[in-house]
Amino acid sequence: MNFTLRVWRQKDANDTGAMVEYAAKDIIADMSFLEMLDVVNEGLIAKGEEPIAFDSDCREGICGTCSLVINGIAHGGQRGTTACQLHMRHFEDGQTITIEPWRARAFPVLKDLVTDRGAFDRIVQAGGFISVNTGGTPDANAIPVGKVESDKAMDAAACIGCGACVAACKNASAMLFVAAKVSHLNLLPQGKVEKDKRVTSMVTQMDAEGFGNCTVTGSCEAVCPKEISLNFIARMNRDYGVALLKAST
Amino acid sequence: MNITNLFRSSVGKKFIMAITGMALFLFVVLHLLGNLQIFLGPEAINRYGAFLQGNLELIWPARIGLLIIVGLHIWSAIKLAVENRAARPQPYAQQEIVAASYASRTMVWSGFIIAAFIIYHLLHFTVQVPAVNLTGKNFTTLEDAKNQHDVFRMMVIGFQSRVVTLFYIFAMWLLFLHLSHGVSAMFQSLGWKSPGYGSLIARFAVVASWLIFVGYISIPIAVQLGYGSSYVNSFNVNALQEVVK
């Protein structure tokens, strides 16, 4: 298969950047999107040009490192799939493919398609943990957790923190990510103790990072590779409202 | 964490947006029920108008309350929209719209046009500035047989103008768009939603918005089709007879 790529090239954080066209030739249909980029990069290196910088790690859809906006859709538009698990057989031979980095003030571009997603780390540092004294390993099932609650918490915990929700949102809002991180701990007995403090600190940090607000368009949910539900945002809003009422009385 | 977070945080501002939105939604429903009395004839709606205008202790607190609610709704909208714009300084070269409905993407615009319509609407039927009603008539001097303000005649004459009717229907269409997204989004923003009845809320929002749209536009359309014209003409005939005498 052959493709024409329009790729965002940007030398460093201070460069203005521009779209540059490349030809991707002799691509095997069963290659992943990232493997296709590897082939293009090998060509560029052979010609003595700077290869296209992009993030990747596990390449099996579980780490949340790959972060490409492909033809205007975060992760390329195949439901529940990261860019690394998107295969070239889903594209048409001869197609022009546009590739851009996540665009958000809170995710500054470092180089080409690589963005700094440190904002997510700082949000998790603000409250995405439980405070426990270390010591001996606790007994299994010492704290009973209901099946329904544990399933819900697991659904939220499926978030891999890739940032596609921010990339797809018209407001570059991080609500789905923060909601998933808040909910997965707030739902469990170990996390409930610090429920109010967690939701407050994490939302405060999210605002400080310069993300936009939620307009409930549902774009985040649609592109999320782990299919995190919009319902978690409602849950986080409820938790925040409860914390606000408690603090005000 | 204290109450000021309600005005400072992203989630807090959405609470303000949702709570004021809910209050305005209720107003829109009550206002519609009041207006629909036009179909009960001149006596019913004129009595209703006299009742509202006669209770200054009721109407002024209601007006001031509504003004504050509208003010907060617009304040939070502007504040949120400015932050949203700032959150993505560099736009995408190519961006596909995924899942987001037209209504959800244009809330600010539908909102601002509706606000402009409300100003016109107040000048038209509340302050009754003759220059804006495009009929050349003065609404403030209209009186019925009981010497009450003739609301029925004012509405009929008002909507006999085709331009006014078209603008009114356009504004109601935007209100429909605004509510079809807003009514379900406010439950989401306040967290009054769970997977169990989430789809029920979405359906309620669409059905309620349709009913409101159809309810409001039924009045100008009925007038355009001739409703109330015989009542209005009877006054013209009386006036003519006065002149002849």
Short mmCIF file of C-alpha atoms in Angstrom, two decimals:
data_model
loop_
_atom_site.label_atom_id
_atom_site.label_comp_id
_atom_site.label_asym_id
_atom_site.label_seq_id
_atom_site.Cartn_x
_atom_site.Cartn_y
_atom_site.Cartn_z
CA MET A 1 0.00 0.00 0.00
CA ASN A 2 1.11 3.58 -0.64
CA PHE A 3 0.04 6.69 1.24
CA THR A 4 0.69 10.41 1.23
CA LEU A 5 1.33 11.65 4.75
CA ARG A 6 0.82 15.21 5.94
CA VAL A 7 2.76 15.33 9.19
CA TRP A 8 3.23 18.11 11.76
CA ARG A 9 6.95 18.88 11.99
CA GLN A 10 8.23 21.10 14.78
CA LYS A 11 11.91 21.27 15.76
CA ASP A 12 11.37 22.07 19.43
CA ALA A 13 8.96 23.73 21.84
CA ASN A 14 9.86 27.21 20.58
CA ASP A 15 9.55 26.44 16.85
CA THR A 16 6.31 27.48 15.14
CA GLY A 17 6.02 24.22 13.18
CA ALA A 18 4.28 23.34 9.90
CA MET A 19 2.66 20.46 8.04
CA VAL A 20 5.12 18.59 5.78
CA GLU A 21 4.23 16.01 3.11
CA TYR A 22 5.91 12.59 2.92
CA ALA A 23 5.33 9.55 0.75
CA ALA A 24 4.84 6.24 2.59
CA LYS A 25 5.66 3.49 0.07
CA ASP A 26 5.37 -0.31 0.14
CA ILE A 27 3.42 -0.46 3.40
CA ILE A 28 2.10 -3.90 4.37
CA ALA A 29 -1.62 -3.86 5.20
CA ASP A 30 -1.08 -5.69 8.50
CA MET A 31 1.37 -3.11 9.80
CA SER A 32 0.19 -0.98 12.69
CA PHE A 33 0.05 2.78 12.25
CA LEU A 34 3.25 3.19 14.24
CA GLU A 35 5.06 0.50 12.21
CA MET A 36 4.08 2.44 9.09
CA LEU A 37 5.71 5.53 10.65
CA ASP A 38 8.80 3.41 11.48
CA VAL A 39 9.12 2.51 7.80
CA VAL A 40 8.82 6.16 6.79
CA ASN A 41 11.41 7.12 9.41
CA GLU A 42 13.87 4.48 8.16
CA GLY A 43 13.55 6.06 4.73
CA LEU A 44 14.18 9.51 6.20
CA ILE A 45 17.23 8.30 8.14
CA ALA A 46 18.64 6.64 4.99
CA LYS A 47 18.29 9.98 3.21
CA GLY A 48 20.03 11.73 6.10
CA GLU A 49 16.89 13.59 7.21
CA GLU A 50 15.57 14.00 10.76
CA PRO A 51 13.06 11.20 11.50
CA ILE A 52 9.52 12.11 12.65
CA ALA A 53 9.42 12.11 16.45
CA PHE A 54 6.38 10.39 17.99
CA ASP A 55 5.64 8.78 21.35
CA SER A 56 5.24 5.03 21.74
CA ASP A 57 6.00 2.40 24.32
CA CYS A 58 4.12 -0.87 24.75
CA ARG A 59 2.57 -0.93 21.26
CA GLU A 60 -0.16 -3.21 22.54
CA GLY A 61 -2.74 -0.64 23.54
CA ILE A 62 -2.27 -0.61 27.31
CA CYS A 63 0.30 2.05 28.17
CA GLY A 64 -1.31 5.22 26.84
CA THR A 65 1.89 6.62 25.37
CA CYS A 66 0.99 6.85 21.68
CA SER A 67 -0.83 10.05 20.97
CA LEU A 68 -1.61 10.86 17.35
CA VAL A 69 -4.49 12.76 15.84
CA ILE A 70 -5.04 10.88 12.58
CA ASN A 71 -7.24 12.51 9.93
CA GLY A 72 -8.69 14.80 12.55
CA ILE A 73 -9.61 12.12 15.10
CA ALA A 74 -7.60 11.24 18.21
CA HIS A 75 -6.20 7.69 17.77
CA GLY A 76 -7.69 7.55 14.27
CA GLY A 77 -11.35 6.87 14.92
CA GLN A 78 -11.52 3.11 15.40
CA ARG A 79 -13.62 2.67 18.51
CA GLY A 80 -11.79 1.57 21.64
CA THR A 81 -8.43 1.44 19.88
CA THR A 82 -5.14 3.28 20.43
CA ALA A 83 -3.09 4.45 17.45
CA CYS A 84 -0.59 1.61 17.97
CA GLN A 85 -3.38 -0.97 17.57
CA LEU A 86 -4.79 0.70 14.47
CA HIS A 87 -3.77 -1.24 11.37
CA MET A 88 -3.12 0.07 7.88
CA ARG A 89 -5.74 -2.30 6.41
CA HIS A 90 -8.34 0.15 7.68
CA PHE A 91 -7.04 2.81 5.28
CA GLU A 92 -7.46 3.01 1.54
CA ASP A 93 -4.52 2.53 -0.77
CA GLY A 94 -3.32 5.90 -2.06
CA GLN A 95 -5.08 7.84 0.69
CA THR A 96 -3.72 11.09 2.13
CA ILE A 97 -3.35 10.82 5.92
CA THR A 98 -3.01 13.86 8.16
CA ILE A 99 -1.08 13.33 11.40
CA GLU A 100 -0.97 15.91 14.19
CA PRO A 101 -0.05 15.96 17.87
CA TRP A 102 -2.60 16.48 20.68
CA ARG A 103 -3.49 20.17 20.64
CA ALA A 104 -4.01 21.79 24.05
CA ARG A 105 -2.38 24.60 25.97
CA ALA A 106 -1.79 22.15 28.84
CA PHE A 107 -0.01 19.72 26.46
CA PRO A 108 2.76 21.80 24.86
CA VAL A 109 4.42 20.22 21.82
CA LEU A 110 8.02 19.23 22.58
CA LYS A 111 8.92 18.02 19.10
CA ASP A 112 6.93 16.98 16.02
CA LEU A 113 4.16 14.72 17.36
CA VAL A 114 5.47 14.50 20.94
CA THR A 115 3.67 16.52 23.62
CA ASP A 116 4.43 17.05 27.31
CA ARG A 117 1.61 15.38 29.24
CA GLY A 118 3.13 16.23 32.63
CA ALA A 119 -0.11 18.03 33.48
CA PHE A 120 -1.78 14.63 33.93
CA ASP A 121 0.98 13.51 36.31
CA ARG A 122 0.54 16.65 38.39
CA ILE A 123 -3.24 16.07 38.58
CA VAL A 124 -2.65 12.51 39.83
CA GLN A 125 -0.05 13.79 42.31
CA ALA A 126 -2.67 16.21 43.65
CA GLY A 127 -4.98 13.45 44.87
CA GLY A 128 -4.92 10.31 42.74
CA PHE A 129 -3.64 8.09 45.53
CA ILE A 130 -4.68 6.67 48.90
CA SER A 131 -2.78 7.46 52.10
CA VAL A 132 -1.87 4.26 53.99
CA ASN A 133 0.80 3.36 56.48
CA THR A 134 3.16 0.82 55.06
CA GLY A 135 3.74 -2.39 56.95
CA GLY A 136 2.92 -6.06 56.62
CA THR A 137 0.82 -7.22 53.69
CA PRO A 138 -2.86 -7.03 54.70
CA ASP A 139 -4.96 -10.17 54.55
CA ALA A 140 -6.83 -10.75 51.32
CA ASN A 141 -10.51 -9.78 51.52
CA ALA A 142 -9.99 -8.04 54.88
CA ILE A 143 -11.96 -5.14 53.41
CA PRO A 144 -15.04 -6.44 51.57
CA VAL A 145 -15.85 -4.69 48.27
CA GLY A 146 -19.23 -5.19 46.58
CA LYS A 147 -19.25 -6.68 43.09
CA VAL A 148 -21.12 -3.75 41.52
CA GLU A 149 -18.83 -1.14 43.06
CA SER A 150 -15.69 -3.08 42.20
CA ASP A 151 -16.80 -3.42 38.57
CA LYS A 152 -17.50 0.30 38.34
CA ALA A 153 -14.15 1.14 39.92
CA MET A 154 -12.44 -1.18 37.44
CA ASP A 155 -14.20 0.50 34.52
CA ALA A 156 -12.82 3.84 35.70
CA ALA A 157 -9.39 2.38 36.42
CA ALA A 158 -9.17 1.23 32.78
CA CYS A 159 -8.09 4.79 31.89
CA ILE A 160 -4.55 4.67 30.53
CA GLY A 161 -4.08 8.45 30.70
CA CYS A 162 -3.29 8.88 27.00
CA GLY A 163 -5.02 12.28 26.77
CA ALA A 164 -7.21 11.49 23.74
CA CYS A 165 -10.16 12.97 25.68
CA VAL A 166 -8.35 16.32 25.85
CA ALA A 167 -7.30 16.08 22.20
CA ALA A 168 -10.86 15.39 20.98
CA CYS A 169 -12.70 17.88 23.20
CA LYS A 170 -13.54 21.16 21.49
CA ASN A 171 -12.58 22.86 24.77
CA ALA A 172 -9.44 20.73 25.41
CA SER A 173 -11.06 19.68 28.68
CA ALA A 174 -9.51 16.95 30.84
CA MET A 175 -12.75 16.14 32.65
CA LEU A 176 -12.99 12.53 31.47
CA PHE A 177 -9.45 11.72 32.59
CA VAL A 178 -9.86 13.43 35.97
CA ALA A 179 -13.32 11.88 36.45
CA ALA A 180 -11.92 8.39 35.79
CA LYS A 181 -9.03 8.91 38.22
CA VAL A 182 -11.27 10.43 40.92
CA SER A 183 -14.00 7.80 40.54
CA HIS A 184 -11.81 4.72 40.56
CA LEU A 185 -10.55 5.59 44.04
CA ASN A 186 -13.69 7.29 45.39
CA LEU A 187 -15.76 4.17 44.67
CA LEU A 188 -13.61 1.86 46.79
CA PRO A 189 -13.60 1.69 50.61
CA GLN A 190 -9.85 2.35 50.71
CA GLY A 191 -10.32 5.55 48.74
CA LYS A 192 -13.60 6.76 50.23
CA VAL A 193 -11.83 8.12 53.35
CA GLU A 194 -10.23 10.93 51.34
CA LYS A 195 -13.09 11.30 48.85
CA ASP A 196 -13.83 15.02 49.34
CA LYS A 197 -10.23 16.12 49.56
CA ARG A 198 -9.30 14.07 46.48
CA VAL A 199 -11.97 15.47 44.18
CA THR A 200 -11.28 19.04 45.32
CA SER A 201 -7.50 18.85 44.92
CA MET A 202 -7.63 17.11 41.57
CA VAL A 203 -10.19 19.51 40.08
CA THR A 204 -8.20 22.48 41.42
CA GLN A 205 -5.03 21.13 39.80
CA MET A 206 -6.89 20.43 36.55
CA ASP A 207 -8.05 24.07 36.44
CA ALA A 208 -4.56 25.35 37.27
CA GLU A 209 -3.09 23.40 34.33
CA GLY A 210 -5.20 25.41 31.88
CA PHE A 211 -7.55 22.73 30.54
CA GLY A 212 -10.96 23.86 29.25
CA ASN A 213 -14.36 23.09 30.73
CA CYS A 214 -16.90 20.38 29.95
CA THR A 215 -19.70 21.17 27.48
CA VAL A 216 -21.03 17.57 27.57
CA THR A 217 -20.53 17.05 23.82
CA GLY A 218 -19.48 13.42 24.33
CA SER A 219 -16.47 13.58 21.98
CA CYS A 220 -14.10 12.39 24.75
CA GLU A 221 -16.11 9.25 25.41
CA ALA A 222 -16.29 8.48 21.68
CA VAL A 223 -12.51 8.56 21.11
CA CYS A 224 -11.44 7.04 24.44
CA PRO A 225 -9.48 3.85 23.65
CA LYS A 226 -10.70 2.38 26.94
CA GLU A 227 -14.29 3.56 26.37
CA ILE A 228 -14.55 5.38 29.71
CA SER A 229 -18.15 6.52 30.12
CA LEU A 230 -19.35 10.11 30.37
CA ASN A 231 -21.23 8.95 33.46
CA PHE A 232 -17.98 9.19 35.41
CA ILE A 233 -17.96 12.95 34.79
CA ALA A 234 -21.46 13.17 36.31
CA ARG A 235 -20.19 11.13 39.26
CA MET A 236 -17.20 13.44 39.73
CA ASN A 237 -19.46 16.51 39.54
CA ARG A 238 -21.64 14.95 42.24
CA ASP A 239 -18.62 14.22 44.43
CA TYR A 240 -17.40 17.78 43.93
CA GLY A 241 -20.82 19.20 44.81
CA VAL A 242 -20.98 17.11 47.99
CA ALA A 243 -17.47 18.26 48.98
CA LEU A 244 -18.45 21.88 48.31
CA LEU A 245 -21.61 21.59 50.43
CA LYS A 246 -19.74 19.91 53.29
CA ALA A 247 -17.02 22.55 53.26
CA SER A 248 -19.55 25.37 53.20
CA THR A 249 -21.62 24.20 56.16
CA MET B 1 -12.36 24.43 49.76
CA ASN B 2 -15.04 26.96 50.50
CA ILE B 3 -18.07 28.47 48.78
CA THR B 4 -15.91 30.73 46.58
CA ASN B 5 -14.90 27.58 44.67
CA LEU B 6 -18.42 27.70 43.25
CA PHE B 7 -17.41 30.83 41.32
CA ARG B 8 -13.76 29.98 40.69
CA SER B 9 -13.54 26.31 39.73
CA SER B 10 -14.52 24.80 36.38
CA VAL B 11 -17.02 22.41 37.98
CA GLY B 12 -18.41 25.18 40.21
CA LYS B 13 -19.11 27.47 37.28
CA LYS B 14 -20.90 24.60 35.55
CA PHE B 15 -23.03 24.21 38.70
CA ILE B 16 -24.03 27.89 38.38
CA MET B 17 -24.74 27.38 34.69
CA ALA B 18 -26.86 24.29 35.42
CA ILE B 19 -28.83 25.66 38.38
CA THR B 20 -29.65 28.95 36.64
CA GLY B 21 -30.41 26.99 33.47
CA MET B 22 -32.85 24.80 35.40
CA ALA B 23 -34.58 27.89 36.83
CA LEU B 24 -34.82 29.46 33.36
CA PHE B 25 -36.20 26.21 31.95
CA LEU B 26 -38.96 26.28 34.58
CA PHE B 27 -39.66 29.92 33.70
CA VAL B 28 -39.93 29.04 30.01
CA VAL B 29 -42.48 26.32 30.86
CA LEU B 30 -44.56 28.60 33.12
CA HIS B 31 -44.42 31.46 30.61
CA LEU B 32 -45.64 29.10 27.90
CA LEU B 33 -48.55 27.91 30.04
CA GLY B 34 -49.47 31.55 30.65
CA ASN B 35 -49.25 32.44 26.97
CA LEU B 36 -51.29 29.46 25.81
CA GLN B 37 -54.29 31.01 27.56
CA ILE B 38 -54.63 33.06 24.39
CA PHE B 39 -56.50 30.02 23.03
CA LEU B 40 -59.06 30.38 25.84
CA GLY B 41 -60.12 33.72 24.38
CA PRO B 42 -59.60 37.41 25.23
CA GLU B 43 -61.26 37.28 28.64
CA ALA B 44 -58.98 34.56 30.04
CA ILE B 45 -55.66 36.00 28.94
CA ASN B 46 -56.62 39.59 29.76
CA ARG B 47 -57.59 38.53 33.28
CA TYR B 48 -54.25 36.70 33.58
CA GLY B 49 -52.41 39.84 32.36
CA ALA B 50 -54.30 42.04 34.83
CA PHE B 51 -53.55 39.54 37.62
CA LEU B 52 -49.79 39.67 36.94
CA GLN B 53 -49.67 43.43 36.47
CA GLY B 54 -51.87 44.00 39.52
CA ASN B 55 -49.53 42.17 41.90
CA LEU B 56 -46.51 44.46 42.09
CA GLU B 57 -45.31 42.64 45.23
CA LEU B 58 -45.15 39.47 43.15
CA ILE B 59 -44.03 40.69 39.77
CA TRP B 60 -41.08 42.83 40.83
CA PRO B 61 -39.35 40.21 43.01
CA ALA B 62 -39.92 37.75 40.16
CA ARG B 63 -38.41 40.17 37.62
CA ILE B 64 -35.40 40.99 39.81
CA GLY B 65 -34.90 37.28 40.55
CA LEU B 66 -35.02 36.44 36.84
CA LEU B 67 -32.58 39.24 36.04
CA ILE B 68 -30.08 37.90 38.58
CA ILE B 69 -30.52 34.34 37.25
CA VAL B 70 -30.05 35.45 33.65
CA GLY B 71 -27.05 37.54 34.71
CA LEU B 72 -25.38 34.55 36.40
CA HIS B 73 -26.18 32.28 33.44
CA ILE B 74 -24.54 34.72 30.98
CA TRP B 75 -21.63 35.49 33.32
CA SER B 76 -20.74 31.80 33.68
CA ALA B 77 -21.21 31.27 29.93
CA ILE B 78 -18.77 34.04 29.03
CA LYS B 79 -16.26 33.01 31.68
CA LEU B 80 -16.34 29.34 30.60
CA ALA B 81 -16.23 30.17 26.88
CA VAL B 82 -13.19 32.43 27.30
CA GLU B 83 -11.37 29.70 29.26
CA ASN B 84 -12.34 27.11 26.66
CA ARG B 85 -10.97 29.21 23.83
CA ALA B 86 -7.71 29.78 25.73
CA ALA B 87 -7.31 26.05 26.35
CA ARG B 88 -6.47 25.38 22.68
CA PRO B 89 -4.37 28.25 21.31
CA GLN B 90 -3.20 26.26 18.26
CA PRO B 91 -6.10 24.78 16.27
CA TYR B 92 -5.91 21.48 14.37
CA ALA B 93 -5.12 21.58 10.66
CA GLN B 94 -7.83 18.95 10.26
CA GLN B 95 -10.44 18.10 12.85
CA GLU B 96 -13.40 15.75 12.53
CA ILE B 97 -16.46 16.21 14.72
CA VAL B 98 -16.90 13.06 16.75
CA ALA B 99 -20.19 12.42 18.59
CA ALA B 100 -20.71 16.12 19.45
CA SER B 101 -24.16 17.31 18.35
CA TYR B 102 -24.67 20.60 16.50
CA ALA B 103 -26.61 21.95 19.48
CA SER B 104 -23.83 21.10 21.93
CA ARG B 105 -21.19 22.86 19.84
CA THR B 106 -23.19 26.06 19.39
CA MET B 107 -24.57 26.67 22.89
CA VAL B 108 -22.83 30.04 23.25
CA TRP B 109 -24.16 31.29 19.91
CA SER B 110 -27.71 30.05 20.35
CA GLY B 111 -27.58 31.55 23.86
CA PHE B 112 -26.47 34.99 22.71
CA ILE B 113 -29.02 35.20 19.92
CA ILE B 114 -31.74 34.14 22.37
CA ALA B 115 -30.53 36.90 24.76
CA ALA B 116 -30.83 39.44 21.93
CA PHE B 117 -34.31 38.11 21.19
CA ILE B 118 -35.31 38.46 24.87
CA ILE B 119 -34.30 42.14 24.83
CA TYR B 120 -36.42 42.65 21.71
CA HIS B 121 -39.28 40.63 23.22
CA LEU B 122 -39.29 42.79 26.38
CA LEU B 123 -39.32 46.00 24.33
CA HIS B 124 -42.06 44.51 22.14
CA PHE B 125 -44.58 43.19 24.69
CA THR B 126 -43.47 44.35 28.16
CA VAL B 127 -42.21 47.92 27.71
CA GLN B 128 -44.33 48.11 24.53
CA VAL B 129 -42.13 50.53 22.61
CA PRO B 130 -44.26 51.38 19.54
CA ALA B 131 -41.23 51.68 17.24
CA VAL B 132 -40.25 47.97 17.54
CA ASN B 133 -43.64 46.33 16.89
CA LEU B 134 -43.63 47.21 13.15
CA THR B 135 -47.40 47.63 13.04
CA GLY B 136 -47.55 51.40 13.64
CA LYS B 137 -49.91 50.84 16.59
CA ASN B 138 -49.40 51.77 20.23
CA PHE B 139 -49.88 48.67 22.43
CA THR B 140 -50.07 50.61 25.71
CA THR B 141 -53.44 52.17 24.84
CA LEU B 142 -55.21 48.90 23.96
CA GLU B 143 -58.08 48.25 26.37
CA ASP B 144 -60.83 45.64 26.42
CA ALA B 145 -64.49 46.03 27.40
CA LYS B 146 -63.54 45.84 31.12
CA ASN B 147 -60.98 48.64 30.71
CA GLN B 148 -58.17 46.11 31.33
CA HIS B 149 -55.06 46.11 29.16
CA ASP B 150 -56.06 44.10 26.09
CA VAL B 151 -53.30 41.49 26.03
CA PHE B 152 -55.19 39.36 23.53
CA ARG B 153 -55.43 42.20 21.00
CA MET B 154 -51.78 43.13 21.60
CA MET B 155 -50.63 39.58 20.84
CA VAL B 156 -52.82 39.25 17.75
CA ILE B 157 -51.78 42.62 16.31
CA GLY B 158 -48.16 41.92 17.27
CA PHE B 159 -48.05 38.62 15.40
CA GLN B 160 -49.94 39.91 12.37
CA SER B 161 -46.55 41.33 11.36
CA ARG B 162 -44.87 38.66 9.24
CA VAL B 163 -41.36 39.90 10.06
CA VAL B 164 -42.01 39.73 13.81
CA THR B 165 -43.50 36.24 13.43
CA LEU B 166 -40.51 34.95 11.45
CA PHE B 167 -38.01 36.36 13.95
CA TYR B 168 -40.05 34.88 16.79
CA ILE B 169 -40.10 31.41 15.19
CA PHE B 170 -36.35 31.63 14.46
CA ALA B 171 -35.67 32.53 18.10
CA MET B 172 -37.86 29.65 19.29
CA TRP B 173 -35.95 27.28 17.02
CA LEU B 174 -32.71 28.39 18.67
CA LEU B 175 -34.36 27.95 22.07
CA PHE B 176 -35.25 24.41 21.00
CA LEU B 177 -31.62 23.72 20.06
CA HIS B 178 -30.34 25.30 23.27
CA LEU B 179 -32.74 23.30 25.46
CA SER B 180 -32.36 20.00 23.60
CA HIS B 181 -28.74 19.98 24.75
CA GLY B 182 -28.99 22.13 27.87
CA VAL B 183 -31.76 20.26 29.66
CA SER B 184 -29.86 16.96 29.63
CA ALA B 185 -26.45 18.60 30.17
CA MET B 186 -27.61 20.32 33.35
CA PHE B 187 -28.31 16.96 34.97
CA GLN B 188 -24.83 15.84 33.92
CA SER B 189 -23.20 19.02 35.28
CA LEU B 190 -24.92 18.67 38.64
CA GLY B 191 -24.19 14.95 38.77
CA TRP B 192 -27.89 14.16 39.04
CA LYS B 193 -27.50 11.30 36.63
CA SER B 194 -26.64 7.66 36.76
CA PRO B 195 -26.28 5.04 34.03
CA GLY B 196 -29.75 3.73 34.95
CA TYR B 197 -31.79 6.76 33.96
CA GLY B 198 -29.26 8.69 31.84
CA SER B 199 -31.01 7.83 28.57
CA LEU B 200 -34.36 8.76 30.14
CA ILE B 201 -33.01 12.26 30.88
CA ALA B 202 -31.76 12.66 27.32
CA ARG B 203 -35.16 11.63 25.96
CA PHE B 204 -36.96 13.95 28.38
CA ALA B 205 -34.77 16.85 27.18
CA VAL B 206 -35.66 16.29 23.53
CA VAL B 207 -39.39 15.76 24.16
CA ALA B 208 -39.62 18.79 26.48
CA SER B 209 -37.75 20.98 23.96
CA TRP B 210 -40.05 19.92 21.13
CA LEU B 211 -43.17 20.58 23.21
CA ILE B 212 -41.86 24.02 24.17
CA PHE B 213 -41.01 24.84 20.55
CA VAL B 214 -44.39 23.70 19.21
CA GLY B 215 -46.23 25.40 22.08
CA TYR B 216 -44.60 28.77 21.56
CA ILE B 217 -44.79 28.90 17.77
CA SER B 218 -48.43 27.72 17.79
CA ILE B 219 -49.44 31.26 18.85
CA PRO B 220 -47.92 33.33 16.00
CA ILE B 221 -48.86 30.63 13.48
CA ALA B 222 -52.47 30.62 14.68
CA VAL B 223 -52.53 34.43 14.38
CA GLN B 224 -51.04 34.28 10.90
CA LEU B 225 -53.78 31.80 9.96
CA GLY B 226 -56.40 34.30 11.09
CA TYR B 227 -56.94 33.47 14.78
CA GLY B 228 -58.26 36.50 16.70
CA SER B 229 -58.60 38.76 13.67
CA SER B 230 -62.41 39.03 14.02
CA TYR B 231 -61.96 40.17 17.63
CA VAL B 232 -59.40 42.79 16.59
CA ASN B 233 -61.58 43.91 13.66
CA SER B 234 -64.61 44.37 15.93
CA PHE B 235 -62.64 47.15 17.67
CA ASN B 236 -61.74 48.72 14.34
CA VAL B 237 -65.42 48.72 13.34
CA ASN B 238 -66.37 50.32 16.68
CA ALA B 239 -63.70 52.96 16.23
CA LEU B 240 -64.92 53.61 12.72
CA GLN B 241 -68.50 54.00 13.93
CA GLU B 242 -67.28 56.49 16.56
CA VAL B 243 -65.62 58.51 13.84
CA VAL B 244 -68.74 58.38 11.64
CA LYS B 245 -70.90 59.63 14.53
#
